[in-house]
Coordinates of C-alpha atoms in Angstrom, one line a residue:
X1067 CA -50.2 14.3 4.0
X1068 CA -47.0 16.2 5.0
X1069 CA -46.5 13.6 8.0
X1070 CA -46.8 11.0 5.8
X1071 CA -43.9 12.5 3.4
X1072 CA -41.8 13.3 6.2
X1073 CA -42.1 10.0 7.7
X1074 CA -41.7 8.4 4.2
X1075 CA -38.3 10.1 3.2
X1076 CA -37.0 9.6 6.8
X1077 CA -37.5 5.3 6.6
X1078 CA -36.4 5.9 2.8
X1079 CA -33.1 7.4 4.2
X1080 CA -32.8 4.7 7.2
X1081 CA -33.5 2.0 4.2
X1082 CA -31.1 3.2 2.0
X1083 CA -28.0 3.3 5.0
X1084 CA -29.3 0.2 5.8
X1085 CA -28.2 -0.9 2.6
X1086 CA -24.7 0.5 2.4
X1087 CA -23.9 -0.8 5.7
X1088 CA -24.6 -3.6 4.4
X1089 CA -22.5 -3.9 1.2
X1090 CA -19.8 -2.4 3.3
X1091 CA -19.7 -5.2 5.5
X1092 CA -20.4 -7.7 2.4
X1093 CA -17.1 -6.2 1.1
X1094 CA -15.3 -5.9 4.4
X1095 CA -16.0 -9.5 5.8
X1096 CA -16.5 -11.6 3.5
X1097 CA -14.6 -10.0 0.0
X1098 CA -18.4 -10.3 -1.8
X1099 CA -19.0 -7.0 -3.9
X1100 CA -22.5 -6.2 -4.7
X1101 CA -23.7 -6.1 -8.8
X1102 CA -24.1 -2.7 -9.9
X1103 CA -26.4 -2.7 -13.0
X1104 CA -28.9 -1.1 -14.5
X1105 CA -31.2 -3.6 -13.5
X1106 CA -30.5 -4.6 -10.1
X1107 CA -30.2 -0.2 -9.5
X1108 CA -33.8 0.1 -10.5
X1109 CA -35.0 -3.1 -8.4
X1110 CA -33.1 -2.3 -5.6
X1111 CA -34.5 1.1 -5.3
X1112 CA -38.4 0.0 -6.5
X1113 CA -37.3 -2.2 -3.1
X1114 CA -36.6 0.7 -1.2
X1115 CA -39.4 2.8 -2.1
X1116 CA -41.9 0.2 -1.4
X1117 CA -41.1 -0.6 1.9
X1118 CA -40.3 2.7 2.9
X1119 CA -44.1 3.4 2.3
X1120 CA -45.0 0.2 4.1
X1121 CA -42.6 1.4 7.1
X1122 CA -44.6 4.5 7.3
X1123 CA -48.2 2.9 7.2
X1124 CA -47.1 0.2 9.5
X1125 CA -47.3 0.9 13.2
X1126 CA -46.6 -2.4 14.7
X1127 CA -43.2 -3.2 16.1
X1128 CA -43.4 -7.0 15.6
X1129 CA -44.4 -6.3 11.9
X1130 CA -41.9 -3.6 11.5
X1131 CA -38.9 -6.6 12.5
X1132 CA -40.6 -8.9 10.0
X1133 CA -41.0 -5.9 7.4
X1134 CA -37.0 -5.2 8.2
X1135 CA -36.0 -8.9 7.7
X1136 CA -37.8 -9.2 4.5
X1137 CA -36.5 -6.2 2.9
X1138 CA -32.8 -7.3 3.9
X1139 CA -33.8 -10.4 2.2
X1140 CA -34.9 -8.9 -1.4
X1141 CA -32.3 -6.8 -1.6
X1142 CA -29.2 -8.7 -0.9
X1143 CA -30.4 -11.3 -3.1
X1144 CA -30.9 -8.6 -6.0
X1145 CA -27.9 -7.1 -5.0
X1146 CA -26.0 -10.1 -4.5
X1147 CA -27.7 -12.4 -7.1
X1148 CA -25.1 -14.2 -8.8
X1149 CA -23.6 -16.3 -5.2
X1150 CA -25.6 -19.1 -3.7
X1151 CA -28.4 -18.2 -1.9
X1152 CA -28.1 -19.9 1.0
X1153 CA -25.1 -18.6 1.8
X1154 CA -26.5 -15.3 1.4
X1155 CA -28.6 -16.1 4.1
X1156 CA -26.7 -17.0 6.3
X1157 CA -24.2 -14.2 6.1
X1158 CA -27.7 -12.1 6.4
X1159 CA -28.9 -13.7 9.7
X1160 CA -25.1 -12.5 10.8
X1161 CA -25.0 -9.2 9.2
X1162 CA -28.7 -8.0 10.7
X1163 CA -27.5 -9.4 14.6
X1164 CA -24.3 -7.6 14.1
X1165 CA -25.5 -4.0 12.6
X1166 CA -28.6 -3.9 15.0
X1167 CA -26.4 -4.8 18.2
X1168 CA -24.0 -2.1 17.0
X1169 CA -26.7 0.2 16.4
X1170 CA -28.7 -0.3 19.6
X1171 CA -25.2 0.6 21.6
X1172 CA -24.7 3.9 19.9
X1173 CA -28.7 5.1 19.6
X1174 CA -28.4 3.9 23.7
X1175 CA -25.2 5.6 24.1
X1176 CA -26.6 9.3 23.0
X1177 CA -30.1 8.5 24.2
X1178 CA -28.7 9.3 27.5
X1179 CA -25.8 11.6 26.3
X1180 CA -29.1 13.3 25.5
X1181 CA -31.3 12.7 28.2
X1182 CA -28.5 14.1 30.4
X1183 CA -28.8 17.7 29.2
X1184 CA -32.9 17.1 29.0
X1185 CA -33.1 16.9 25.2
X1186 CA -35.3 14.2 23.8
X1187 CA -35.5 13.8 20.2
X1188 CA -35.6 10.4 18.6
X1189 CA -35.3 11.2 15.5
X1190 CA -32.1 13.2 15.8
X1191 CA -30.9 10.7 18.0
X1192 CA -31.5 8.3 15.7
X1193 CA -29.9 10.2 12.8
X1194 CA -26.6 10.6 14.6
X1195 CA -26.1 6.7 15.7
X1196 CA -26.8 6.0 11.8
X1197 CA -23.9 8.8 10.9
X1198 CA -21.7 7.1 13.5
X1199 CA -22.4 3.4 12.8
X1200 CA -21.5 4.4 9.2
X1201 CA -18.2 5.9 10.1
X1202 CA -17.5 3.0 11.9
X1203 CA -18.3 0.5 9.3
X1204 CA -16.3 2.8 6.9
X1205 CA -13.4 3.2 9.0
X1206 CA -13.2 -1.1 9.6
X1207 CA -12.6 -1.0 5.6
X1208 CA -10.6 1.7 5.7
X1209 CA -8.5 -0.2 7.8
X1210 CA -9.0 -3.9 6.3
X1211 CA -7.9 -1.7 3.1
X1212 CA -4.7 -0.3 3.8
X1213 CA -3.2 -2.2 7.1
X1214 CA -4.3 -5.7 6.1
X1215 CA -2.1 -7.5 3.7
X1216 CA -4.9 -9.9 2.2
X1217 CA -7.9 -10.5 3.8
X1218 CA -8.6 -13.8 4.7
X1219 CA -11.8 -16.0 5.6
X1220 CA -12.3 -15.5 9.5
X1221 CA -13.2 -19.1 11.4
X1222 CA -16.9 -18.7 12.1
X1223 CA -16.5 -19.2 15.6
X1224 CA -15.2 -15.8 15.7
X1225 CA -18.4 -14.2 14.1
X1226 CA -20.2 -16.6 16.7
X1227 CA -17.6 -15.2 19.0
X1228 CA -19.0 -11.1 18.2
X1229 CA -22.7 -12.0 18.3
X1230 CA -22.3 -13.6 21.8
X1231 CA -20.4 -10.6 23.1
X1232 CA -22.5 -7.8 21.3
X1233 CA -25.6 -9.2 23.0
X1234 CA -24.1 -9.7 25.8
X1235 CA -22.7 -6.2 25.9
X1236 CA -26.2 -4.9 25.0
X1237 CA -28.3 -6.6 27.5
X1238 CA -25.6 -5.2 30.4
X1239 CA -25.7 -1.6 29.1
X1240 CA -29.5 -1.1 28.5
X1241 CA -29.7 -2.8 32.3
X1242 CA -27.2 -0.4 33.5
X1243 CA -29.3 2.9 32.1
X1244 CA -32.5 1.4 33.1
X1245 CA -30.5 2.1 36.5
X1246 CA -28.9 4.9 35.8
X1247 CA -31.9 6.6 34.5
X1248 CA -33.9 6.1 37.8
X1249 CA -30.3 7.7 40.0
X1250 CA -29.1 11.3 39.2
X1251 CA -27.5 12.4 35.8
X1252 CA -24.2 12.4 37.2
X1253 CA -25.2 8.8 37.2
X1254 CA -26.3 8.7 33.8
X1255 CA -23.0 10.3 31.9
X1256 CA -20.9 8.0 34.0
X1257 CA -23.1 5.3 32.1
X1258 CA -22.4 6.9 28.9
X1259 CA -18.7 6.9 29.2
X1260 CA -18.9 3.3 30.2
X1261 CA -21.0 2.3 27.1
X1262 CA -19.0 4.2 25.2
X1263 CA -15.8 2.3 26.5
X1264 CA -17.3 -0.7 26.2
X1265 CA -18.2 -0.1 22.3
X1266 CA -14.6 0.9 21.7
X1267 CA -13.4 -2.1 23.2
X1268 CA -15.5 -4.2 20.8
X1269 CA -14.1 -2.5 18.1
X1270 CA -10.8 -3.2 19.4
X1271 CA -11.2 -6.6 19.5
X1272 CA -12.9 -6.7 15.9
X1273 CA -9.8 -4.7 14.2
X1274 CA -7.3 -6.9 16.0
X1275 CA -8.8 -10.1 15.0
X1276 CA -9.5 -9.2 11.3
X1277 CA -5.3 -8.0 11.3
X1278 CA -4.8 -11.3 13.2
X1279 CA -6.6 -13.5 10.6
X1280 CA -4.8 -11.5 7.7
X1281 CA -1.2 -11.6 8.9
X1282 CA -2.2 -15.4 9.8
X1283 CA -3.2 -15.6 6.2
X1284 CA 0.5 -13.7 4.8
X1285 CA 2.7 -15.9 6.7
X1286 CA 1.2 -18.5 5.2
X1287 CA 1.8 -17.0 1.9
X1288 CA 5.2 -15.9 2.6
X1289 CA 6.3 -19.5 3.6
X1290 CA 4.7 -20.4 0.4
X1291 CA 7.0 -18.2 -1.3
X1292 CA 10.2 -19.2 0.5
X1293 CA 9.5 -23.2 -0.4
X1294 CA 8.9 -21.9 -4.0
X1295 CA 12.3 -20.4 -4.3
X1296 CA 14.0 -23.2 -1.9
X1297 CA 13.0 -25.7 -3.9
X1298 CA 14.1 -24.1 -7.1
X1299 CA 17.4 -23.5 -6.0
X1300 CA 18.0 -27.0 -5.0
X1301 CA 16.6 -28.0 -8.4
X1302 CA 19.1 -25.8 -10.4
X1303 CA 21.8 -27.1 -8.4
X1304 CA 20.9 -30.9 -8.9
X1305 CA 20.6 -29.7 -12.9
X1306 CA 23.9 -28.2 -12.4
X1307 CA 25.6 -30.9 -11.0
X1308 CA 24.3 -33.4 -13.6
X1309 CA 25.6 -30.3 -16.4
X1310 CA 29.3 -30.7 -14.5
X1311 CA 28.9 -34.6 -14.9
X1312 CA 27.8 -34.9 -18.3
X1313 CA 31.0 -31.9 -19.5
X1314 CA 33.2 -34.4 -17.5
X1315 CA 32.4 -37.6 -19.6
X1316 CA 32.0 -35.6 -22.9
X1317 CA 35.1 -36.7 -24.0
X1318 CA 34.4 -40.2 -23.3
X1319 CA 31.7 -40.0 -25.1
X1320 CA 33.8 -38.4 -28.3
X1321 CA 35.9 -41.6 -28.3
X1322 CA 33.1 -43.9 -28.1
X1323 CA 31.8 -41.9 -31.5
X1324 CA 34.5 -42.2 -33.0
X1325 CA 35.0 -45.9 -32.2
X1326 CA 31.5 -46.3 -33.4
X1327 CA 32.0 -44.7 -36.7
X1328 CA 35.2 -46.7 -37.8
X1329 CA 33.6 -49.3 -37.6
X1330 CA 31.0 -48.1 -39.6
X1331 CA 27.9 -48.7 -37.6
X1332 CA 26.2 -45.3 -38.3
X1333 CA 22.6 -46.6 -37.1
X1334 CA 24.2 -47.1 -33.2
X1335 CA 25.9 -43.6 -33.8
X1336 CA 22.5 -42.3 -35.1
X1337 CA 21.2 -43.5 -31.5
X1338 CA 24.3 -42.4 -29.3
X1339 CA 23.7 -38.7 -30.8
X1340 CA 19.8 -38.8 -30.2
X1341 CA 20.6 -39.9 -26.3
X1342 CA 23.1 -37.2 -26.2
X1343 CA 20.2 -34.8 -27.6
X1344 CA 17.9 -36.1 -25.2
X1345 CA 20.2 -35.7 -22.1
X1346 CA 21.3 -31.9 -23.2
X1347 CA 17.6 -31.0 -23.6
X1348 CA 17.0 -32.3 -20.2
X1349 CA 20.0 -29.9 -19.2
X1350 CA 18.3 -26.6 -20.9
X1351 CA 15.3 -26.9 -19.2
X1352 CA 16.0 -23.8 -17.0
X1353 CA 13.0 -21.0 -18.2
X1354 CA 14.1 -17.6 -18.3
X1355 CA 11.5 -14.7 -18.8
X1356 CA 14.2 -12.2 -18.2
X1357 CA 13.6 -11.8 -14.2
X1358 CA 15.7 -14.0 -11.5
X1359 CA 12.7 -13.6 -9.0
X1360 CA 10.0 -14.6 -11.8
X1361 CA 12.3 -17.4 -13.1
X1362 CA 12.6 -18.9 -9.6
X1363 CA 8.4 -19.1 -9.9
X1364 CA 8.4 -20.5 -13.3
X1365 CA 11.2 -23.2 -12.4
X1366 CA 9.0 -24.3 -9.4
X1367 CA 5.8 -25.0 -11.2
X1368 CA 7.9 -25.9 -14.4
X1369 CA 9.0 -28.9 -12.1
X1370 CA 5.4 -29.7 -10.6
X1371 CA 4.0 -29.9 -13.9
X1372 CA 6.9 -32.4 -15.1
X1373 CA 5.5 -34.9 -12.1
X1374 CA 2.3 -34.8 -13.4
X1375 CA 3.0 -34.5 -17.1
X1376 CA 1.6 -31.3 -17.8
X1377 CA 3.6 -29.7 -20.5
X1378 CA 3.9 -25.8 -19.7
X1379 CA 4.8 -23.3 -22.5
X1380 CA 6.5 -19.8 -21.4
X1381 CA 6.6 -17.5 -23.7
X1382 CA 7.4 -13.5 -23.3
X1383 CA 9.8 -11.5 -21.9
X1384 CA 9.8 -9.1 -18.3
X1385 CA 11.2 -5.6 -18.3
X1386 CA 15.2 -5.4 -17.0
X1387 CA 13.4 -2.8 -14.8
X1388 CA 10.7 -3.9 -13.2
X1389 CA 8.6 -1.6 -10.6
X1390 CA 6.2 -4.7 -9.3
X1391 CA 7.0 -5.6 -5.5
X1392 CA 8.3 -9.0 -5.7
X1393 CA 5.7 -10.2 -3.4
X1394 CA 2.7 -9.2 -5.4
X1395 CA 4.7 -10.6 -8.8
X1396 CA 4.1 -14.2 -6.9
X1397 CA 0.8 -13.6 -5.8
X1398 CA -0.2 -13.0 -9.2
X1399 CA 1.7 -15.8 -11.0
X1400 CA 1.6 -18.6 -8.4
X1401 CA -2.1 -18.5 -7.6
X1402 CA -3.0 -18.1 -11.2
X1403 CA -0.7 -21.6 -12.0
X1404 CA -2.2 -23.2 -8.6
X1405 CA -5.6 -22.7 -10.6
X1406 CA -4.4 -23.5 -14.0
X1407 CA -2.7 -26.4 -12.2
X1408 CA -5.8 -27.9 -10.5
X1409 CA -8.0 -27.3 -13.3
X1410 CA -5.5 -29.6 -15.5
X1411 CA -4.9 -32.3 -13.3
X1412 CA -8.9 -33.6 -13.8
X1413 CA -7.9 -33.7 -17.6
X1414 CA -6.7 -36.9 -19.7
X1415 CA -2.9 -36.6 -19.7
X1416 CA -2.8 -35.9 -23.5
X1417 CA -4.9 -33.0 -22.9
X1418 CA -2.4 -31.4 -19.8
X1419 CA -1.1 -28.3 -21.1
X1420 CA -0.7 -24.7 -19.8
X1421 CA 0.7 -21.6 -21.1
X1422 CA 2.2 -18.0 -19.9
X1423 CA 2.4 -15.4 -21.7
X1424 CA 4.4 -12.1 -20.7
X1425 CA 4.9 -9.1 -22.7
X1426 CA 5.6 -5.5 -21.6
X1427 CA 6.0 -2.3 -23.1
X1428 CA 7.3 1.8 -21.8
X1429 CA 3.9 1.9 -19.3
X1430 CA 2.4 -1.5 -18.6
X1431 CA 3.5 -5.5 -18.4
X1432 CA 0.8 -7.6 -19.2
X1433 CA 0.7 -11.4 -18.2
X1434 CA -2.0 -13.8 -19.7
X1435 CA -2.7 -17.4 -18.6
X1436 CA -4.3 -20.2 -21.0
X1437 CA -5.0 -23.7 -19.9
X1438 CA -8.1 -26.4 -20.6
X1439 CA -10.3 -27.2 -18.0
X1440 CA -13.4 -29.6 -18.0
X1441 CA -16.4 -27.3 -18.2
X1442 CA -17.2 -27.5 -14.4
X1443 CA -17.1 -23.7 -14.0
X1444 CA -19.3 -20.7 -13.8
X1445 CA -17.6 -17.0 -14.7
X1446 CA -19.8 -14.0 -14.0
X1447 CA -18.4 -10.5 -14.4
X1448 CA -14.7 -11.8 -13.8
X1449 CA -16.0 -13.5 -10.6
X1450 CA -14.7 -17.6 -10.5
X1451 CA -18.2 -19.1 -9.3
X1452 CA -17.0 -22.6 -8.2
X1453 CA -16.8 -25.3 -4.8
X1454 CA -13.5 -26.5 -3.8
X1455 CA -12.1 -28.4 -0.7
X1456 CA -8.7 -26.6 -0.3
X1457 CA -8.4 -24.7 3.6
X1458 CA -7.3 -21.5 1.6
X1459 CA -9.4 -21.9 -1.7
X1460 CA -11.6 -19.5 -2.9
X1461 CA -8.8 -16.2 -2.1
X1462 CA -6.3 -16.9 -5.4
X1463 CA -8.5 -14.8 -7.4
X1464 CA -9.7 -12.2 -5.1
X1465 CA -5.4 -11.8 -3.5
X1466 CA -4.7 -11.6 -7.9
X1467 CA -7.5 -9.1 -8.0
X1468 CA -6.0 -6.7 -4.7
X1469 CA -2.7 -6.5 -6.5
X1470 CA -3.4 -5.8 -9.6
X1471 CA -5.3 -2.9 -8.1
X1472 CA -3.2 -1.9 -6.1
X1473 CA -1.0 -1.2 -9.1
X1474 CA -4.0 0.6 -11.4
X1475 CA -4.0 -2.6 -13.2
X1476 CA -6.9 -5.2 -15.0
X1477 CA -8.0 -9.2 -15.1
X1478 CA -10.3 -10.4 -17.5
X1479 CA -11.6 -13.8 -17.3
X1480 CA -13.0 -15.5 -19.6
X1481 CA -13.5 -19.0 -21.3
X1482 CA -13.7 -19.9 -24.8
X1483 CA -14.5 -23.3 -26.3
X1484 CA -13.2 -25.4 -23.0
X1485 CA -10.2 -22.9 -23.0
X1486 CA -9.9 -20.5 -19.5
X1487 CA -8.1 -17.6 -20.0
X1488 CA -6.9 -14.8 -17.4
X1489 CA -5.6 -11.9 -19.2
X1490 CA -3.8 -9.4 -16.9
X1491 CA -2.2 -5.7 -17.2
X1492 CA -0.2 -4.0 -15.0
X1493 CA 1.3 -0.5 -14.9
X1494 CA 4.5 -1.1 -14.3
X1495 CA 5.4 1.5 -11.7
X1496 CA 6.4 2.1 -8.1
X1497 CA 3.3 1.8 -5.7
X1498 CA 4.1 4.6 -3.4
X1499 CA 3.9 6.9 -7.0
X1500 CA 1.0 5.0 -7.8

């Protein structure tokens, strides 16, 4: 009975890291965060249990690989319920190569760190590859965190790319301890140092293609940003130029006026001062919210939605002082407009309209988004559930959600009666005191 408890809380405690590696790497890779409820908690850990006693009955190692695959299987789908399932599975079939490759290395590494001083204890063995594959897992987040900008979708030839090398890898260091094991122990550490190295390396490589992908990912941004505020310059300066035109000729068209009215034909002067109106409401159609940077956004997609007769309503004011790095500030606004944008266009033309909203007050700015949309959308806890075509779709929401985070901030989405709406708050102060 007490071998059977001890063996049951030890796979409990295996099951249960297996699961947090998991999520990490869910989070890490692939920006997917697990669903924390009451529910899915008491499933998930029925789950656990379950298996954990099936683990400790079960002898057989082929069973045991099935028994692992199929508890990886419930719980990510409990845990991760709300996204398609296939895709689940496929980023499962990944996930289980890449931890158990990773795992094998370390457990391989200290088995003969270990068998070098004599000491033979697969349990504690096992214990400290689990503590050390966890630190690495939590350290690549760490890092994806707070050195990479936004993390974007990696091609899947690189995760092809990892499982190739980690097997490879594998295969060559359990062949070079089969022969190390059989030589002297001088042989055997020099092993361990090499496996070690060669663990390090892959690492390496990982951190340095996950920065790659993300700095890939913020240059496009950034000449994003530099085309929005290009093209609004050139814009104020074409409405500019027309502005000098039309003060040039105003006196012309004074005389003409007056010519009009002497001769009495008030119904021509009626429509000579409506064309006027027209022209000068053309001129005003600058937006100002208050912020030069913000107003260079707004002016972009103010200009975009004129081509495709989309009327936009801005409304609000920005604080004189505002605290919000300027590149976060159009991460926020332009990917929540691209969305509005592209939810519009699939609408009648008469139906085309979106609207901003921004407000402030001593501690927070808030920023709130309306715009109909055709029903072909599925929200679930703030999470945008849709298929689109775009190369960089599917990141607008999740790069909103990292900044506004990053300043303490909140998104709600929701959708009422055919209407989406994004509400945002933001404390409105410097990140570093953040």
């Amino acid at each position: 009975m007490m071998d059977f408890l001890e063996n049951f809380i030890y796979f409990f405690i295996e099951n249960s890291i297996e699961i947090i590696k998991v999520i990490i790497i869910f989070i890490t890779f692939f920006g997917i965060k697990a669903t924390f409820t009451r529910k899915s908690i008491i499933f998930s850990s029925i789950v656990i249990v379950v298996f954990s006693i099936m683990w400790t009955l079960e002898k057989d190692n082929f069973v045991l690989l099935l028994l692992y695959i199929l508890f990886l299987t419930l719980e990510i789908y409990i845990l991760f319920s709300e996204f398609k399932f296939k895709e689940l599975l496929l980023k499962e079939v990944w996930i289980i190569l890449f931890t158990n490759i990773i795992d094998a290395m370390v457990y391989n590494a200290f088995a003969g760190f270990f068998e070098y001083f004599s000491y033979n204890n697969p349990i504690i063995t096992r214990i400290i590859s689990c503590w050390i594959v966890l630190s690495f897992l939590f350290f690549i987040k760490f890092f994806v965190d707070t050195k990479v900008r936004f993390l974007h979708k990696i091609s899947s030839i690189y995760y092809i790319i990892y499982l190739i090398t980690g097997v490879a890898d594998y295969f060559l260091l359990t062949y070079v301890f089969t022969i190390m094991i059989e030589m002297d122990k001088k042989a055997l550490i020099v092993s361990v140092i090499v496996s070690v190295s060669i663990l390090l390396q892959y690492i390496l490589i990982l951190l340095i293609t996950i920065a790659n992908e993300g700095l890939k990912f913020q240059h496009y941004l950034n000449q994003k940003y530099l085309r929005v505020q290009q093209e609004n310059y050139e814009y104020l300066e074409y409405r500019e130029e027309e502005t000098k035109k039309f003060r040039h000729d105003y006196k012309n068209h004074l005389h003409s006026l007056q010519i009009l009215c002497k001769g009495k034909r008030y119904k021509d002067v009626e429509k000579y001062i409506e064309d006027i109106s027209e022209r000068l409401n053309g001129y005003n159609m600058y937006i100002s919210v208050g912020n030069s940077f913000v107003d260079a956004i707004l002016n972009y997609y103010y200009q975009k939605m004129e081509k495709n007769n989309i009327k936009f309503l801005v409304s609000g004011k920005m604080p004189q002082i505002c605290h919000i790095v300027m590149f976060d500030i159009c991460t926020i606004i332009s990917n929540l407009l691209d969305n509005a944008l592209e939810a519009v266009e699939k609408l009648d033309e008469k139906d085309r309209w979106i609207e901003l909203t921004f407000r402030y007050d001593n501690l927070m700015i808030y920023c709130n988004v309306i715009n109909p949309y055709n029903g072909e959308l599925k929200i679930t806890k703030n999470k945008i559930l849709s298929i689109k075509n775009s190369k960089n779709h599917g990141y607008g929401i999740g790069n909103v959600k990292k900044s506004v985070e990053i300043y303490n901030g909140s998104i709600n989405i929701k959708t009422e009666e055919s209407l989406f709406k994004v509400l945002i708050a933001l404390m409105n102060k410097d990140r570093k005191s953040l």
